[in-house]
Coordinates of C-alpha atoms and ligand atoms in Angstrom, one line a residue:
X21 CA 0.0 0.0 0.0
X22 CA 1.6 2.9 -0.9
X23 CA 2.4 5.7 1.9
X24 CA 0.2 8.3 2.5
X25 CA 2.0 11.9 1.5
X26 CA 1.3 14.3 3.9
X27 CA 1.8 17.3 1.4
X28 CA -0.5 15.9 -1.0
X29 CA -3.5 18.7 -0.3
X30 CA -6.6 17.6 -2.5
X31 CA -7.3 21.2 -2.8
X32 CA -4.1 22.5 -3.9
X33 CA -3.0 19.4 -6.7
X34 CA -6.4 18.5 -7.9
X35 CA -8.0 21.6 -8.1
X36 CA -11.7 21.1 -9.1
X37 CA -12.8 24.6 -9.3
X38 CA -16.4 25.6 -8.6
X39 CA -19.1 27.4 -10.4
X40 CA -19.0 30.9 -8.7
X41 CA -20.0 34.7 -9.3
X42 CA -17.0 37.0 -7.9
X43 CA -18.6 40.3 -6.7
X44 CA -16.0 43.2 -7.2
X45 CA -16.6 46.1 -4.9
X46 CA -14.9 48.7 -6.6
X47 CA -15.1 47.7 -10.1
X48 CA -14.6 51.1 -11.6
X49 CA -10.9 51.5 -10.1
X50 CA -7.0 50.8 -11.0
X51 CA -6.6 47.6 -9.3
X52 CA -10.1 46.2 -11.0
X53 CA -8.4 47.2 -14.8
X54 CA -5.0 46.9 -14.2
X55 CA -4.8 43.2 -11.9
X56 CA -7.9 41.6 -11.3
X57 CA -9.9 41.5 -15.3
X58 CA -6.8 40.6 -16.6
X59 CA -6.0 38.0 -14.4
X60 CA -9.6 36.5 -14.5
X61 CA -9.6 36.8 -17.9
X62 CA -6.2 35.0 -18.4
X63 CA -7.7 32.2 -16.4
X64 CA -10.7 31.7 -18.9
X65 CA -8.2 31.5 -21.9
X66 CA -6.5 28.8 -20.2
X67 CA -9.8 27.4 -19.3
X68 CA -9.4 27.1 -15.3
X69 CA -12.5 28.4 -14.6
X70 CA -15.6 26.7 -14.3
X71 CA -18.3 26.9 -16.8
X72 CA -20.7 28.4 -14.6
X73 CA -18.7 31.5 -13.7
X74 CA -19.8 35.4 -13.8
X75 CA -18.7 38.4 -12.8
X76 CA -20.7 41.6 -10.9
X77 CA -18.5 44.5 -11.1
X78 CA -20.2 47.5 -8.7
X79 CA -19.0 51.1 -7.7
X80 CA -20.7 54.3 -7.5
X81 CA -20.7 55.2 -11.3
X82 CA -23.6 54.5 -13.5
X83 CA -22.8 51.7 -16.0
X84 CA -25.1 49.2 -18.4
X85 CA -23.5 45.8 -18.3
X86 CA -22.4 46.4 -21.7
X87 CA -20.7 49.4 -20.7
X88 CA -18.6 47.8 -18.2
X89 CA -18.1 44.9 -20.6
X90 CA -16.6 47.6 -22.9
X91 CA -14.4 49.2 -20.5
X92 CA -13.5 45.6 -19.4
X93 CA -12.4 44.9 -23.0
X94 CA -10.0 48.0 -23.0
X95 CA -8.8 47.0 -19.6
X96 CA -7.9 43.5 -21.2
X97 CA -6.1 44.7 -24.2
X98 CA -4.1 47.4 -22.2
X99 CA -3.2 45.2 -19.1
X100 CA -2.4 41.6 -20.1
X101 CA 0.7 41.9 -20.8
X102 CA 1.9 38.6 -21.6
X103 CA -1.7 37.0 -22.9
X104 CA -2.8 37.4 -26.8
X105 CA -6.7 38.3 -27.2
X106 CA -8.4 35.9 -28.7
X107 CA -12.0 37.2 -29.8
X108 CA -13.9 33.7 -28.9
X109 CA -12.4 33.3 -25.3
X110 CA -13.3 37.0 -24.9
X111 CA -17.1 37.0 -26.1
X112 CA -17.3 33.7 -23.4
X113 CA -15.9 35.4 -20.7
X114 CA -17.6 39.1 -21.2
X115 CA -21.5 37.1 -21.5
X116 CA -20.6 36.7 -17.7
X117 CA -20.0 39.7 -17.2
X118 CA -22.6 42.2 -15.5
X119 CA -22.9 45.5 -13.2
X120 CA -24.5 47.2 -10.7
X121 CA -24.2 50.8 -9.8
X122 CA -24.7 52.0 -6.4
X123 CA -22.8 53.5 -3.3
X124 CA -21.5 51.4 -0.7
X125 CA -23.7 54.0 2.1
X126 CA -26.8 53.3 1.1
X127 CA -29.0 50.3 1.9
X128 CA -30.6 50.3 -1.1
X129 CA -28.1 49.1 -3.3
X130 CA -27.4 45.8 -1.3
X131 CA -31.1 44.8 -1.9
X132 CA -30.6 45.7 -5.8
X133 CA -26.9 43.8 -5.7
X134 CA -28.7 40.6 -3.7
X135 CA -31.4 40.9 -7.0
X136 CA -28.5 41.1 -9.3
X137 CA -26.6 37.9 -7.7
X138 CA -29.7 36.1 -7.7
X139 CA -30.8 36.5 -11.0
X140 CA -27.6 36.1 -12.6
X141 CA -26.5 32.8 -10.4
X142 CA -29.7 31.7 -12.7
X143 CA -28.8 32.8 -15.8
X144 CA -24.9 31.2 -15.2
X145 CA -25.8 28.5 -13.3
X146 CA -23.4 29.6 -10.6
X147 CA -24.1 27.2 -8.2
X148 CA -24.5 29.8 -5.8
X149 CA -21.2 30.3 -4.4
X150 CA -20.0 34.1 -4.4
X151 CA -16.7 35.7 -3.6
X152 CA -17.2 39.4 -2.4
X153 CA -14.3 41.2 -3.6
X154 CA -13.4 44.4 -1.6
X155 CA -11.5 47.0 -3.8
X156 CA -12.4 50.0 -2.1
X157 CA -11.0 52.8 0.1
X158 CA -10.3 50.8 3.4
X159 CA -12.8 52.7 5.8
X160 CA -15.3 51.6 3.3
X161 CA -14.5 47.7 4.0
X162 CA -16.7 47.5 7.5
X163 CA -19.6 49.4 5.9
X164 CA -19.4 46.6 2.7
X165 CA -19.5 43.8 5.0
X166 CA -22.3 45.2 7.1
X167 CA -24.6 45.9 3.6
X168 CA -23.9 42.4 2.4
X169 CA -24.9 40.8 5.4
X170 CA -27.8 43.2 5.9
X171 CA -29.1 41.8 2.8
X172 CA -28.2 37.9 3.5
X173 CA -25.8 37.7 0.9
X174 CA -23.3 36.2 3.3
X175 CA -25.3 32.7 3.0
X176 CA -26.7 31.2 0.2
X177 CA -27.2 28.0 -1.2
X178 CA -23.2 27.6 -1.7
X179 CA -20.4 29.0 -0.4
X180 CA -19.5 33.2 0.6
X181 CA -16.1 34.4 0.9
X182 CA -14.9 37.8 0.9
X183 CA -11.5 38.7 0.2
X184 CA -9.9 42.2 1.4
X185 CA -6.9 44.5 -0.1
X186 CA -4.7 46.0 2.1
X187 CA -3.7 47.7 4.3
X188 CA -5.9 45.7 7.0
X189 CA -6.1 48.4 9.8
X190 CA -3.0 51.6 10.2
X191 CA -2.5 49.6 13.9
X192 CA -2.8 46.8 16.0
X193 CA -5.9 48.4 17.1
X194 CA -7.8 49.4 13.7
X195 CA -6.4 46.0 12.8
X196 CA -8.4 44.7 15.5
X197 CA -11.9 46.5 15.0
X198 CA -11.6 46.3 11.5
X199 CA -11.9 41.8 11.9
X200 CA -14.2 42.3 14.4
X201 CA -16.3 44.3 11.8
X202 CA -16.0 41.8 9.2
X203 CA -16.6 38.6 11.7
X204 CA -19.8 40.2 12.0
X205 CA -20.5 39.4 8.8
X206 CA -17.8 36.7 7.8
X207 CA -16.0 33.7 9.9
X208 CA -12.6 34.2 9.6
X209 CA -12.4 31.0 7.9
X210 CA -14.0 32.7 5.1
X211 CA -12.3 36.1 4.8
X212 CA -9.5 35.5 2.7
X213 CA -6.8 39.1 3.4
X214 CA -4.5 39.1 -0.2
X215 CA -0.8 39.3 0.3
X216 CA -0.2 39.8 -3.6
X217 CA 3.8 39.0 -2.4
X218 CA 2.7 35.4 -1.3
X219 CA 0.8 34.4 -4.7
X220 CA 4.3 35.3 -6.8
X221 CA 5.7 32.1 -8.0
X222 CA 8.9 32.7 -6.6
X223 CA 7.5 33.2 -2.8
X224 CA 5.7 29.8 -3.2
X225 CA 9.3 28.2 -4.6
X226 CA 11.0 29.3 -1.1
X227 CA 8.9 26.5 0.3
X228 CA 9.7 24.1 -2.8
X229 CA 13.0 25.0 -2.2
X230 CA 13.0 24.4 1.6
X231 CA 11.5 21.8 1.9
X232 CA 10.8 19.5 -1.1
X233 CA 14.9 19.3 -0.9
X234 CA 16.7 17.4 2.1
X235 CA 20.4 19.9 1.9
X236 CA 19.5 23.1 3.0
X237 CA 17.5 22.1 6.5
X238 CA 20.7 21.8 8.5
X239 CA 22.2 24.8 6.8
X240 CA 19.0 27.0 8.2
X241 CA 19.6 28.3 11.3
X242 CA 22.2 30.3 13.7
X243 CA 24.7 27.6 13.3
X244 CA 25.4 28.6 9.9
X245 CA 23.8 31.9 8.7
X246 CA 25.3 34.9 9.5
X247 CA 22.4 37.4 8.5
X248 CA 20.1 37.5 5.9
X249 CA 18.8 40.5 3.9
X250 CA 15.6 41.0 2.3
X251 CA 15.4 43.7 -0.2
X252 CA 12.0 45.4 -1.5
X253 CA 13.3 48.1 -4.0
X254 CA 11.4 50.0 -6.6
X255 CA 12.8 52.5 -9.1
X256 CA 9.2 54.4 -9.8
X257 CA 8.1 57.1 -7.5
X258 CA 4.4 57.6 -6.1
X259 CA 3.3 57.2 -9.5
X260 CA 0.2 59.6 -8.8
X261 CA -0.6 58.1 -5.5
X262 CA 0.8 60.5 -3.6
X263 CA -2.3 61.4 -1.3
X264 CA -2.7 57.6 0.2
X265 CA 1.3 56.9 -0.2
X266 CA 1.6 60.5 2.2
X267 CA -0.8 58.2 4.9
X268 CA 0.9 55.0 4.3
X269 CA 4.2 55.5 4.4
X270 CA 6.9 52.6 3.2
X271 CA 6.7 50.5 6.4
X272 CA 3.7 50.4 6.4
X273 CA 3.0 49.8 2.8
X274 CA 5.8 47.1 1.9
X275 CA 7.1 46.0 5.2
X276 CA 4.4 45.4 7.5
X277 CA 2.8 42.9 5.1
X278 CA 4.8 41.9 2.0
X279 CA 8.8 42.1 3.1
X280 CA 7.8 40.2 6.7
X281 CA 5.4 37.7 5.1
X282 CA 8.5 36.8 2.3
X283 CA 10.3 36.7 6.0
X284 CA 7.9 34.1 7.4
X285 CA 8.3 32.1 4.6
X286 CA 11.8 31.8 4.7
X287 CA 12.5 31.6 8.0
X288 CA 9.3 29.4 9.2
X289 CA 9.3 26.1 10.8
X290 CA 8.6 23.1 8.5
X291 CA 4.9 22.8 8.7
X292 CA 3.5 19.1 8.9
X293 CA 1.9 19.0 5.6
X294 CA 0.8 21.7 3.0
X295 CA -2.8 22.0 4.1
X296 CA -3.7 25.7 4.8
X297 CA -3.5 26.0 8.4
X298 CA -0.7 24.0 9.2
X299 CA 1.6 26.6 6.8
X300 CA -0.2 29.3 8.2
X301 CA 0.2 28.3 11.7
X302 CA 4.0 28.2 10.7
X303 CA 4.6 31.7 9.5
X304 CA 2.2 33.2 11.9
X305 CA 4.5 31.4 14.8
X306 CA 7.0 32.9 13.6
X307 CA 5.5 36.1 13.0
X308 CA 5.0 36.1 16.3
X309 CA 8.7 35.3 17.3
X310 CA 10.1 38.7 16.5
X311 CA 10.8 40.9 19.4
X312 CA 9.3 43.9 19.6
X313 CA 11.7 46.6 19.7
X314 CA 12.9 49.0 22.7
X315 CA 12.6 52.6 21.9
X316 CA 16.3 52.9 22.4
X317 CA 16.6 49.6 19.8
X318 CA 14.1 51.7 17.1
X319 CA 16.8 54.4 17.2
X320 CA 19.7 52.2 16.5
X321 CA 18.1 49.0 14.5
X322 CA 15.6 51.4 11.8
X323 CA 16.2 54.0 9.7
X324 CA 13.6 55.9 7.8
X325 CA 14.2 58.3 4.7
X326 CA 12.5 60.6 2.2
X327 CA 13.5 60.7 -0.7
X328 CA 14.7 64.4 -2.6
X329 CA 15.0 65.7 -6.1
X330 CA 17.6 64.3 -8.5
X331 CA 18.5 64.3 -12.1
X332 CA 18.7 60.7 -13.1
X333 CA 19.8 59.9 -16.7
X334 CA 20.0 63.1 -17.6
X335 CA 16.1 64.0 -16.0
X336 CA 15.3 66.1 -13.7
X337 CA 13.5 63.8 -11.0
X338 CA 11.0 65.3 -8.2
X339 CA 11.4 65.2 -4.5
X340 CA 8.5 63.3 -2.6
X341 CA 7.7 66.8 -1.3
X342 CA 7.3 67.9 -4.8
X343 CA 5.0 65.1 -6.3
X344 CA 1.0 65.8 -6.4
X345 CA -1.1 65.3 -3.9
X346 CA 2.1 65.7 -1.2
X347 CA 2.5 68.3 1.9
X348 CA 5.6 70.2 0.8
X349 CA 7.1 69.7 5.0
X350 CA 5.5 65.9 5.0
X351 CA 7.4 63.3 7.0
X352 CA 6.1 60.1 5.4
X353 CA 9.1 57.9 4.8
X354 CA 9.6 56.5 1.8
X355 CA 12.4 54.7 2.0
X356 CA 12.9 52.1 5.3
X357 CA 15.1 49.4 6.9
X358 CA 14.8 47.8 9.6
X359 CA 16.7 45.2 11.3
X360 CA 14.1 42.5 13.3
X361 CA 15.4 39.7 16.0
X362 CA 13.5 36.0 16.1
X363 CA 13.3 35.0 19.9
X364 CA 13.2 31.2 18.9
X365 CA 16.1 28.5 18.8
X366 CA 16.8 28.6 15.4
X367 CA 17.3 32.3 15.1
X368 CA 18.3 33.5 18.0
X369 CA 20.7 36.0 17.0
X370 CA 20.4 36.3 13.4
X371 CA 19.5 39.6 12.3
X372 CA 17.0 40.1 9.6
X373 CA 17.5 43.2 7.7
X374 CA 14.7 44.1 5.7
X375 CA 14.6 47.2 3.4
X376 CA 12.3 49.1 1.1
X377 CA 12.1 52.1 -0.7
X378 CA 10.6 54.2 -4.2
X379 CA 12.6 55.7 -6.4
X380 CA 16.1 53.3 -5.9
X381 CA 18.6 53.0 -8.3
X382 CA 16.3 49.5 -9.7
X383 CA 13.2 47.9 -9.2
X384 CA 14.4 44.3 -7.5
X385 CA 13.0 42.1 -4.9
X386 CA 15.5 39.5 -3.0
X387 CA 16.5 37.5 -0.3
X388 CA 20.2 37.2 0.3
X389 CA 21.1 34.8 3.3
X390 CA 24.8 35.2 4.2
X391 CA 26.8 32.5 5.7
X392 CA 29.2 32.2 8.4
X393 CA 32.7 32.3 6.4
X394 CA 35.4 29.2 6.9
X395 CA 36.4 29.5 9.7
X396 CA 40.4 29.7 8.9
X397 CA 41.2 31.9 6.2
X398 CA 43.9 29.4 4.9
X399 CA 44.6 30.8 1.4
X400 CA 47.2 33.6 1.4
X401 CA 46.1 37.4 0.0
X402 CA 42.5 36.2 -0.2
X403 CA 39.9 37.3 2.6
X404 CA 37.0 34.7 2.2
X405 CA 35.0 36.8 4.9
X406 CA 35.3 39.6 2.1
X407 CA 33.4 37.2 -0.7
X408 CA 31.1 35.4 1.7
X409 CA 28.8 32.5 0.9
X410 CA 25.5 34.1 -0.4
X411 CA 22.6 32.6 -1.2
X412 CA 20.1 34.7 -3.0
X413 CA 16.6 34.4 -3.7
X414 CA 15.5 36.4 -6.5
X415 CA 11.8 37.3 -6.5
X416 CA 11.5 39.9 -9.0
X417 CA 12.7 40.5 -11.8
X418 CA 14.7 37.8 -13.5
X419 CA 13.4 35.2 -10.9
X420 CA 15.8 32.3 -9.9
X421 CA 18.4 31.3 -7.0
X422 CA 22.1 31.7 -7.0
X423 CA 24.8 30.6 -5.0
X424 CA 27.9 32.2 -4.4
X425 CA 31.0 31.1 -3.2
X426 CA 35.1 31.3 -3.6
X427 CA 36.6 29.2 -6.6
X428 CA 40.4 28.6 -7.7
X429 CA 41.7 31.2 -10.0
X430 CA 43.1 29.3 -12.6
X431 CA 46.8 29.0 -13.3
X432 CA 49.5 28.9 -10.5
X433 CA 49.4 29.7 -7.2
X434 CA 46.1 29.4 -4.9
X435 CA 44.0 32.6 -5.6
X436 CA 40.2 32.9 -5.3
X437 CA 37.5 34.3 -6.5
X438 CA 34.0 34.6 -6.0
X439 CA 32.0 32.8 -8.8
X440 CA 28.1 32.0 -9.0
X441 CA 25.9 28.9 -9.8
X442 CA 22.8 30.1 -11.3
X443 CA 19.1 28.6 -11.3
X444 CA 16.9 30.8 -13.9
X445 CA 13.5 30.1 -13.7
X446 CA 12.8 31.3 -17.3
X447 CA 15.3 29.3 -19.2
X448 CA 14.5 26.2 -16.5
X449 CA 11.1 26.3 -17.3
X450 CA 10.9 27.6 -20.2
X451 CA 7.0 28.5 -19.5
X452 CA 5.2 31.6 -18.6
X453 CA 4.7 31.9 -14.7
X454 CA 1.0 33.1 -13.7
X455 CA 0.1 36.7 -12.0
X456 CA 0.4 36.3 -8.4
X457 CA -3.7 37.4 -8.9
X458 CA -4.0 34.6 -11.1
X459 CA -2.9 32.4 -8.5
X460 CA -4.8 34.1 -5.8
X461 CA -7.6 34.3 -6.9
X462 CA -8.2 30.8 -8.0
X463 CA -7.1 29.8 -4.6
X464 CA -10.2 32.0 -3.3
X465 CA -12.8 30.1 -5.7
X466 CA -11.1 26.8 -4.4
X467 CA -11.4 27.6 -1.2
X468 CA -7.2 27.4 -0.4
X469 CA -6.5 29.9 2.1
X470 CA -2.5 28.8 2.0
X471 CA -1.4 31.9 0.8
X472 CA -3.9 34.1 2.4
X473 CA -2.9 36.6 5.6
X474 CA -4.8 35.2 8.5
X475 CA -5.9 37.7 11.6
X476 CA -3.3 36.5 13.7
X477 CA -0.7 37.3 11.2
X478 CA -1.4 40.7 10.4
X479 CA -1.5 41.5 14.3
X480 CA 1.9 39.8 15.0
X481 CA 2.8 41.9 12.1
X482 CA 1.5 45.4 13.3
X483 CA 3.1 44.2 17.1
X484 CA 6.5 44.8 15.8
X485 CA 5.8 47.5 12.8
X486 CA 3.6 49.9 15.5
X487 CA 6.3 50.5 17.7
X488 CA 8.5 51.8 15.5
X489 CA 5.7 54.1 13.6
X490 CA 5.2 55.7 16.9
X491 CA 8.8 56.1 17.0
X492 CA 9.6 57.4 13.9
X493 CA 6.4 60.1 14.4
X494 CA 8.0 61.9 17.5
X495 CA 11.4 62.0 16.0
X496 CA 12.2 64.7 13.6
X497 CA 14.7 63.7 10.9
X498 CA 16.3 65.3 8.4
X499 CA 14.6 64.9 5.2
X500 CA 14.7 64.2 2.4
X501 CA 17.6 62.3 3.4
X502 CA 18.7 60.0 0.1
X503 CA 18.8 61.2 -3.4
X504 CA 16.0 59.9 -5.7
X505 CA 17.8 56.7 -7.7
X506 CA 20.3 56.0 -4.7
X507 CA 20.2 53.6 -2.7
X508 CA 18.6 55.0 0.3
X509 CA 20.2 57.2 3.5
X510 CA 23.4 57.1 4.3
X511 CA 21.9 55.8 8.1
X512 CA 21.1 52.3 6.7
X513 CA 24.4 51.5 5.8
X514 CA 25.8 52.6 9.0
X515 CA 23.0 50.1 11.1
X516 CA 24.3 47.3 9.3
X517 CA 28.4 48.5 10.1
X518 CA 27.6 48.2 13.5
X519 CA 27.4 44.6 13.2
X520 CA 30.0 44.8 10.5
X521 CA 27.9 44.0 7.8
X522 CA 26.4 45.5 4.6
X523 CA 23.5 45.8 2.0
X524 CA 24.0 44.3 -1.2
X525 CA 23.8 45.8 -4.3
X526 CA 21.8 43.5 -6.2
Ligands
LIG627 C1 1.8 47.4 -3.3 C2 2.2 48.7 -2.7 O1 1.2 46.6 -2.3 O2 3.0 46.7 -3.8 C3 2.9 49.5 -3.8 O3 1.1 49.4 -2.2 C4 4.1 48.8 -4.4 O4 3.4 50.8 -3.3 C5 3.6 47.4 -4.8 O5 4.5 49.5 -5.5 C6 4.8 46.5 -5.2 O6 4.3 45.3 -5.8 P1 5.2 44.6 -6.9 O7 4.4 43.3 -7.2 O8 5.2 45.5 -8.1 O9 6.5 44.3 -6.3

């Protein structure tokens, strides 16, 4: 009889998706045009959806279905990148298509929504499972939650989920009100919080990587890692979002959920099989295995900046102060590094260094975990601990591992030098890699919550990110403090001297 494989999850390898309608609150904005349609879309043309499967986009502006159909079409064209139209898999997808117009404050429009879903899980045979997609401003997400469940749409004869964007609460306390709004409505089990970060493919290799191979496990821990670095950079600026980027603020924005999920998932426990909860009950454990920092610690382990004008390329480049919708004395950081402590016995020690920031020198996302060098430099005129044993992680772009280490010159004598052994995911594979939406969101219809931010997470994750905000508010620094397409303030190098270490330049 053959063993029973504790990884193998029926709903992660067998997939059988269900008829469902997906409800998109906020159907008329970026992230509707720009991420979700396309990605829907590109799972019709690869035909992972179910037959019975609509849409109902809503938001405040009038629109016929037809209309939104339309602007769903330009949406398509413009925003799939790497997917060719193709007219029949288009006329398919747009017949389930539909709208409603209304505003998320008035009563009314759930009862006209709850008509819509009805009459259109008839017309689609959707089987009556719905996924309630919240795409609004934040402080609209309680008020959503309380209209669908005013008008009963939160049971039916199927399934409800409802999925939220971020930022879930500015604090442990928001954080907290905010899931007590929505379990009102919702069980947790059925609120699904997107981390796009953890639906990338390369987040989801970490754990292919980890532990679908048996050589790295006794390398991971304090016994042989040094420090490890986790890099979030971006080369654009605001990009016209300077009024909700002024409230957010990087640390909030990249490393309170993305950078310290990708953290989990590296540095996690092994989790007894793939089923949702027991990898979420990993990263949230160790989540909730980072100290908290002192005061004092905030001042010497974080470093915020702002970025200032530049001429890049031969371009004059604005300030952060200087881009719409931004205070011309605002202290938001945009830039931020932070070095976080696990109190656990593998890491005891180790520090994570995590860093973000706009308008860096390029747009990159990766993990670099140093080693402990040899512990006898025995090679004369070469300094190992100079070329130390790196193993990176590349999440974006160009996505693949390397691993770095000292090789023989060749010719005479013993001289080193650093080489590289490369894994490239593209010329591996040789396949396209899905939209981290793609994947996301047919986890939601599946019901997988494996990649999805559970309540826990998010307030281990505000435990250790809220300290320092409150920090960082009744200091007054310097900025801007680091010249748009540099690599950040001159402050984050000097954190990581202390410990004689420093960044990367990837
Ligand atoms: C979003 C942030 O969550 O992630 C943006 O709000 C950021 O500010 C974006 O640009 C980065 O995502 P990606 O997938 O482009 O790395």
């Amino acid at each position: 009889m053959p063993l029973e494989n504790p990884f193998q999850d029926p709903l992660r390898f067998e997939r059988r998706v269900p008829e469902s309608t997906v409800v998109i609150f906020g159907a008329n904005g970026d992230l509707t045009k720009r991420k979700l349609i396309p990605a829907l879309y590109r799972l019709a043309y690869d035909r992972r959806l179910a037959a019975g499967f609509a849409v109902i986009g809503t938001s405040r502006t009038a629109l016929s279905d037809d209309q939104f159909r339309e602007k769903m079409l330009e949406a398509v064209k413009q925003f799939s990148e790497d997917t060719e139209f193709d007219e029949d898999v288009w006329r398919a997808f747009a017949a389930g298509l539909y709208y409603v117009a209304g505003d998320i404050n008035d009563a009314g429009f759930y009862d006209k929504l709850a008509g819509k879903l009805k009459q259109v899980d008839g017309e689609r045979a959707t089987g009556g499972n719905a996924l309630f997609y919240l795409s609004t401003q934040p402080s609209q997400y309680g008020r959503a939650a309380q209209g669908i469940g005013g008008a009963g749409m939160n049971r039916g004869a199927g399934w409800r989920r409802l999925v939220v964007e971020k930022p879930f609460g500015r604090n442990l306390e928001t954080a907290r009100a905010l899931s007590d709004e929505l379990h009102r409505v919702f069980q947790e089990s059925d609120v699904y919080r997107i981390d796009h970060y953890l639906g990338k493919e390369t987040v989801q290799n970490i754990l292919a990587f980890r532990f679908g191979n048996g050589i790295f496990e006794p390398l991971w821990s304090r016994n042989y890692i040094e420090h490890v670095q986790i890099t979030g950079a971006e080369s654009i600026g605001v990009e016209g979002r300077g009024a909700y980027y002024q409230e957010a603020g990087a640390l909030a924005d990249m490393i309170q959920n993305h950078l310290l999920q990708v953290m989990a998932t590296i540095a996690m426990e092994p989790s007894a099989s793939f089923r949702a909860d027991s990898v979420r009950d990993e990263r949230s454990k160790l989540l909730r295995s980072i100290r908290p920092m002192t005061a004092d610690e905030i001042r010497r382990d974080t470093v915020p900046g702002q970025y200032g004008a530049a001429r890049i390329g031969g371009e004059d480049v604005p300030g952060f102060r200087q881009e719409p919708g931004v205070g011309a004395e605002s202290r938001t950081d945009t830039y931020a590094a932070v070095a976080f402590f696990c109190e656990n016995w593998r890491w005891a020690g180790v520090p994570f260094y995590l860093r973000t920031g706009k308008r860096l020198p390029k747009r990159v996302t990766e993990i670099a975990i140093q080693f402990k060098p040899a512990p006898l430099a025995m090679f004369d005129g070469d300094a190992p601990a100079s070329a130390p044993n790196l193993l990176i992680v590349r999440i974006q772009p160009e996505e693949g591992i390397s691993l770095k280490f000292l090789s023989k010159r060749p010719g005479a004598g013993m001289r080193l030098r650093p080489v590289s052994m490369d894994f490239n995911y593209g010329s591996s594979f040789g396949e396209r890699s899905p939209s981290a939406y793609e994947t996301l969101l047919l986890d939601a219809i599946v019901g997988d919550a494996t990649l999805y931010t559970r309540q826990d997470m998010v307030e281990a994750s505000w435990r250790v990110v809220e300290p320092i905000e409150n920090v960082w508010r009744e200091t007054s620094y310097d900025f801007p403090n680091y010249a748009a397409g540099s690599w950040g303030p001159a402050a984050s190098d000097a954190m990581l001297a202390r410990r004689g270490h420093t960044w990367r330049k990837p």
